[in-house]
Amino acid sequence: MKQEFPKGEIKAIRGRSLVIKGDDIDTDRIIPARFLKCVSFSALGEQVFADDRKELKGKHPFDLAQHKGSNILVVNDNFGCGSSREHAPQALMRWGIRLIIGESFAEIFFGNCLALGIPCMTSSKQEITKLQNLVNENSNQIWDFNLKELSISNKKESFKLDLEGGAYKMLFSGKWDATSQLLDAEEKINNTVKDLPYLNNFK
Amino acid sequence: MSSGTLYDKVWNFHQVKELPGGATQLFVGLHLIHEVTSPQAFSALNEKNLEVKFPNLTVATVDHIVPTLNQQRPFSDPLAEEMLTTLEKNCKTHGIKFHGIGSNSQGVVHVMAPELGLTQPGMTVACGDSHTSTHGAFGAIAFGIGTSQVRDVLASQSLAMKKLKVRRIWVDGSLQKGVYAKDLILHIIRLLGVKGGVGFAYEFAGPAIKKLSMEGRMTICNMAIEGGARCGYINPDETTFEYLKGKEYSPKGQEWYKAIKWWKSLASDSEAKFDDEIQLDGSSIEPTVTWGITPGQGISIKEKIPNPDELPMNEQQIAKDACKYMNLEANQPIEGTLIDVCFIGSCTNGRLSDLQEASKIVKGRKVSSGIRAFVVPGSQKVAKEAKQKGIDKIFLAAGFEWREPGCSMCLAMNPDKLEGRQISASSSNRNFKGRQGSANGRTLLMSPAMVAAAAINGKVTDVRKLLQE
Ligand code: SF4
């Protein structure tokens, strides 16, 4: 079943999880540069992690049958570093990912995910390892993410997660779609323009 | 909290308002776009029925996908052609100035904008490209953004952003002969790590930085992002003004003097407060080469490839991964590592002085047999000036290929790619797995002069040896 793309308030996410292990997984790995040659994002879902998947010949988590339809990704440290390309979160989203949990995220990647309505939640190394092990033990179990409680849980265990306040508010209120918010400030934008020396002949 | 830094001052000038989430709505003075990250932004704009708010503050060029052998239209790669025509169409529809193929001003976006004088001190510069930090060399606050933010900037000329902390990196002394800006920044990233700058803007300062040309400064700021810092900058000074004087988009006449006055006032105050400060000695830095799969895995030319087990815990895993991927052995000297391909170009090191320094090494020598070596100027202007100085001839005589401007093998979105397990000596900025177009291709990052030396000897070489001969 194809899931809808995120929209509105992102307060709860329910589904199965999968794990990608390793620190410093950069955006070139998430979506190799040769797939950036596109004028729309629609085909990216199939190409996510293309090189890693090719190397593992069907054994990559994103290829395994049991992970089909999973929507929660659990990663390690500094996930999404490297190029600022939004193709990376787009590719993950189009594959079906709606929530990412990890030790830490590269800043631009975090922002790009937020702009798509995909929360990037963090937790300690130990907790993440524990969660990854649990997920790998049984890929069929259903996980419940609750933004308000900052937690993810299965039937038995619950994990505390972190998210910085700004991103939390944006997801909670559904205002992660930034454009309309920015356009609200039209008058103030025009005032800023009037006060910028380089847009006013350095007067 | 920092105060009195250039970052603080420029930030204040561009603050539109505080947003509910704790971010600031920040005005963007110069928005640069290219063919890869803009088409989806334009379609999102159309879907929402929005206009480009200030078309005169967005400037476009084409760089990532252009072929470097034959730039005749239509390109032989239909996808590349489609991306270019889409950009042309979008620029036309929205009244955006486009510096296209054959315009004399096309080039890698971070090379062409500064050389046109578009980038100036005190601006906020945004582009859907992580190496936008380059423009910080002018004392601008410049940062890469994602496609959604490109859409936001097109629609509102502003974006939501959190203020960064500021770390000053003070470099004493001066770089030795044969040591370049590239070595310095690779050294800094090695010291502070690829994540060291997350949450920070880097201010590069001190005598060694002041002595750098604008092109050297751009190399430094270009790679701030490789150290995790979304933006890096250098306070504007006489070197900056000298570079900008007379450029196409630089202020002219009376305005020029007023501009200088304003620009000077933006430099960090002597009593400015930084969130963090680091000091190092530039004189002790040696030519630096990466051996691994992150730009932080650099060592001096005199060092050996580290043994992963002897590194700090948090570096061991990635070092093991790197040894395996690179097929390089721990405890072997990096000098002498055999290479297959030499690439001089990119927004890090594809400028005139880069080509000039490399040509000094190449002059009167021959590329080692079996090595494929090529030069891709960063822009049409660089290519033209290099030709006027006869630099192209020096490279061609030595057996280098001389190509048309573009990003080329920096990320290999065009036909310039590594093949199979080939290993390159590259003046670009990223050595990630598969970066240069082959899923198992390997990259050693170094200065353009070092790449030239590697081409001549067919292996990683201390460029200082060729400078002496
Ligand atoms: S030269 Fe390389 S790093 Fe620079 S903009 Fe082009 S692809 Fe990106």
PDB file of N, CA and C in Angstrom, chain B residues 70-107:
ATOM      1  N   ASN B  70      32.571  18.513 -25.286  1.00  0.00           N
ATOM      2  CA  ASN B  70      31.839  19.145 -26.374  1.00  0.00           C
ATOM      3  C   ASN B  70      30.563  19.759 -25.805  1.00  0.00           C
ATOM      4  N   GLN B  71      30.515  21.085 -25.808  1.00  0.00           N
ATOM      5  CA  GLN B  71      29.370  21.750 -25.192  1.00  0.00           C
ATOM      6  C   GLN B  71      28.330  22.179 -26.221  1.00  0.00           C
ATOM      7  N   GLN B  72      28.416  21.581 -27.385  1.00  0.00           N
ATOM      8  CA  GLN B  72      27.433  21.838 -28.429  1.00  0.00           C
ATOM      9  C   GLN B  72      26.039  21.431 -27.952  1.00  0.00           C
ATOM     10  N   ARG B  73      25.024  22.287 -28.205  1.00  0.00           N
ATOM     11  CA  ARG B  73      23.649  21.907 -27.866  1.00  0.00           C
ATOM     12  C   ARG B  73      22.999  21.214 -29.061  1.00  0.00           C
ATOM     13  N   PRO B  74      22.040  20.334 -28.876  1.00  0.00           N
ATOM     14  CA  PRO B  74      21.709  19.762 -27.571  1.00  0.00           C
ATOM     15  C   PRO B  74      22.811  18.832 -27.079  1.00  0.00           C
ATOM     16  N   PHE B  75      22.985  18.762 -25.746  1.00  0.00           N
ATOM     17  CA  PHE B  75      23.976  17.850 -25.166  1.00  0.00           C
ATOM     18  C   PHE B  75      23.644  16.424 -25.581  1.00  0.00           C
ATOM     19  N   SER B  76      24.685  15.593 -25.668  1.00  0.00           N
ATOM     20  CA  SER B  76      24.421  14.215 -26.100  1.00  0.00           C
ATOM     21  C   SER B  76      23.660  13.433 -25.024  1.00  0.00           C
ATOM     22  N   ASP B  77      23.771  13.851 -23.759  1.00  0.00           N
ATOM     23  CA  ASP B  77      23.002  13.206 -22.694  1.00  0.00           C
ATOM     24  C   ASP B  77      21.634  13.894 -22.578  1.00  0.00           C
ATOM     25  N   PRO B  78      20.566  13.195 -22.949  1.00  0.00           N
ATOM     26  CA  PRO B  78      19.241  13.846 -22.967  1.00  0.00           C
ATOM     27  C   PRO B  78      18.792  14.348 -21.596  1.00  0.00           C
ATOM     28  N   LEU B  79      19.201  13.643 -20.533  1.00  0.00           N
ATOM     29  CA  LEU B  79      18.809  14.093 -19.190  1.00  0.00           C
ATOM     30  C   LEU B  79      19.463  15.424 -18.853  1.00  0.00           C
ATOM     31  N   ALA B  80      20.748  15.542 -19.197  1.00  0.00           N
ATOM     32  CA  ALA B  80      21.478  16.787 -18.955  1.00  0.00           C
ATOM     33  C   ALA B  80      20.834  17.918 -19.755  1.00  0.00           C
ATOM     34  N   GLU B  81      20.494  17.614 -20.990  1.00  0.00           N
ATOM     35  CA  GLU B  81      19.858  18.614 -21.847  1.00  0.00           C
ATOM     36  C   GLU B  81      18.518  19.057 -21.247  1.00  0.00           C
ATOM     37  N   GLU B  82      17.784  18.095 -20.731  1.00  0.00           N
ATOM     38  CA  GLU B  82      16.479  18.423 -20.151  1.00  0.00           C
ATOM     39  C   GLU B  82      16.627  19.338 -18.930  1.00  0.00           C
ATOM     40  N   MET B  83      17.658  19.054 -18.112  1.00  0.00           N
ATOM     41  CA  MET B  83      17.872  19.886 -16.936  1.00  0.00           C
ATOM     42  C   MET B  83      18.217  21.310 -17.327  1.00  0.00           C
ATOM     43  N   LEU B  84      19.052  21.436 -18.348  1.00  0.00           N
ATOM     44  CA  LEU B  84      19.452  22.767 -18.794  1.00  0.00           C
ATOM     45  C   LEU B  84      18.269  23.527 -19.405  1.00  0.00           C
ATOM     46  N   THR B  85      17.502  22.849 -20.254  1.00  0.00           N
ATOM     47  CA  THR B  85      16.369  23.566 -20.867  1.00  0.00           C
ATOM     48  C   THR B  85      15.335  23.944 -19.806  1.00  0.00           C
ATOM     49  N   THR B  86      15.177  23.082 -18.800  1.00  0.00           N
ATOM     50  CA  THR B  86      14.232  23.409 -17.735  1.00  0.00           C
ATOM     51  C   THR B  86      14.671  24.689 -17.018  1.00  0.00           C
ATOM     52  N   LEU B  87      15.982  24.778 -16.735  1.00  0.00           N
ATOM     53  CA  LEU B  87      16.488  25.977 -16.062  1.00  0.00           C
ATOM     54  C   LEU B  87      16.314  27.210 -16.943  1.00  0.00           C
ATOM     55  N   GLU B  88      16.633  27.062 -18.223  1.00  0.00           N
ATOM     56  CA  GLU B  88      16.479  28.192 -19.156  1.00  0.00           C
ATOM     57  C   GLU B  88      15.039  28.693 -19.158  1.00  0.00           C
ATOM     58  N   LYS B  89      14.135  27.727 -19.213  1.00  0.00           N
ATOM     59  CA  LYS B  89      12.719  28.071 -19.262  1.00  0.00           C
ATOM     60  C   LYS B  89      12.292  28.782 -17.969  1.00  0.00           C
ATOM     61  N   ASN B  90      12.692  28.214 -16.845  1.00  0.00           N
ATOM     62  CA  ASN B  90      12.319  28.812 -15.561  1.00  0.00           C
ATOM     63  C   ASN B  90      12.860  30.233 -15.417  1.00  0.00           C
ATOM     64  N   CYS B  91      14.101  30.434 -15.852  1.00  0.00           N
ATOM     65  CA  CYS B  91      14.699  31.769 -15.749  1.00  0.00           C
ATOM     66  C   CYS B  91      13.936  32.757 -16.623  1.00  0.00           C
ATOM     67  N   LYS B  92      13.589  32.300 -17.806  1.00  0.00           N
ATOM     68  CA  LYS B  92      12.864  33.167 -18.729  1.00  0.00           C
ATOM     69  C   LYS B  92      11.487  33.526 -18.165  1.00  0.00           C
ATOM     70  N   THR B  93      10.773  32.519 -17.714  1.00  0.00           N
ATOM     71  CA  THR B  93       9.426  32.756 -17.179  1.00  0.00           C
ATOM     72  C   THR B  93       9.448  33.747 -16.023  1.00  0.00           C
ATOM     73  N   HIS B  94      10.468  33.637 -15.174  1.00  0.00           N
ATOM     74  CA  HIS B  94      10.458  34.436 -13.952  1.00  0.00           C
ATOM     75  C   HIS B  94      11.378  35.652 -14.012  1.00  0.00           C
ATOM     76  N   GLY B  95      11.975  35.910 -15.166  1.00  0.00           N
ATOM     77  CA  GLY B  95      12.807  37.109 -15.296  1.00  0.00           C
ATOM     78  C   GLY B  95      14.101  37.051 -14.498  1.00  0.00           C
ATOM     79  N   ILE B  96      14.726  35.875 -14.468  1.00  0.00           N
ATOM     80  CA  ILE B  96      15.980  35.706 -13.726  1.00  0.00           C
ATOM     81  C   ILE B  96      17.151  35.701 -14.691  1.00  0.00           C
ATOM     82  N   LYS B  97      18.204  36.430 -14.319  1.00  0.00           N
ATOM     83  CA  LYS B  97      19.395  36.499 -15.179  1.00  0.00           C
ATOM     84  C   LYS B  97      20.101  35.142 -15.198  1.00  0.00           C
ATOM     85  N   PHE B  98      20.351  34.640 -16.402  1.00  0.00           N
ATOM     86  CA  PHE B  98      20.962  33.322 -16.548  1.00  0.00           C
ATOM     87  C   PHE B  98      22.297  33.428 -17.283  1.00  0.00           C
ATOM     88  N   HIS B  99      23.356  32.952 -16.642  1.00  0.00           N
ATOM     89  CA  HIS B  99      24.673  32.937 -17.275  1.00  0.00           C
ATOM     90  C   HIS B  99      24.890  31.562 -17.886  1.00  0.00           C
ATOM     91  N   GLY B 100      24.502  31.412 -19.129  1.00  0.00           N
ATOM     92  CA  GLY B 100      24.481  30.094 -19.766  1.00  0.00           C
ATOM     93  C   GLY B 100      25.751  29.770 -20.523  1.00  0.00           C
ATOM     94  N   ILE B 101      25.759  28.570 -21.096  1.00  0.00           N
ATOM     95  CA  ILE B 101      26.862  28.122 -21.946  1.00  0.00           C
ATOM     96  C   ILE B 101      27.107  29.169 -23.035  1.00  0.00           C
ATOM     97  N   GLY B 102      28.361  29.498 -23.256  1.00  0.00           N
ATOM     98  CA  GLY B 102      28.684  30.444 -24.317  1.00  0.00           C
ATOM     99  C   GLY B 102      28.445  31.902 -23.940  1.00  0.00           C
ATOM    100  N   SER B 103      28.134  32.164 -22.670  1.00  0.00           N
ATOM    101  CA  SER B 103      27.844  33.549 -22.276  1.00  0.00           C
ATOM    102  C   SER B 103      29.102  34.279 -21.828  1.00  0.00           C
ATOM    103  N   ASN B 104      30.236  33.608 -21.788  1.00  0.00           N
ATOM    104  CA  ASN B 104      31.491  34.160 -21.248  1.00  0.00           C
ATOM    105  C   ASN B 104      31.488  34.316 -19.740  1.00  0.00           C
ATOM    106  N   SER B 105      30.352  34.091 -19.102  1.00  0.00           N
ATOM    107  CA  SER B 105      30.314  34.259 -17.647  1.00  0.00           C
ATOM    108  C   SER B 105      29.802  33.003 -16.957  1.00  0.00           C
ATOM    109  N   GLN B 106      29.573  31.930 -17.731  1.00  0.00           N
ATOM    110  CA  GLN B 106      29.138  30.672 -17.123  1.00  0.00           C
ATOM    111  C   GLN B 106      30.306  30.045 -16.378  1.00  0.00           C
ATOM    112  N   GLY B 107      29.982  29.249 -15.389  1.00  0.00           N
ATOM    113  CA  GLY B 107      31.021  28.537 -14.660  1.00  0.00           C
ATOM    114  C   GLY B 107      30.434  27.885 -13.438  1.00  0.00           C
TER     115      GLY B 107
END
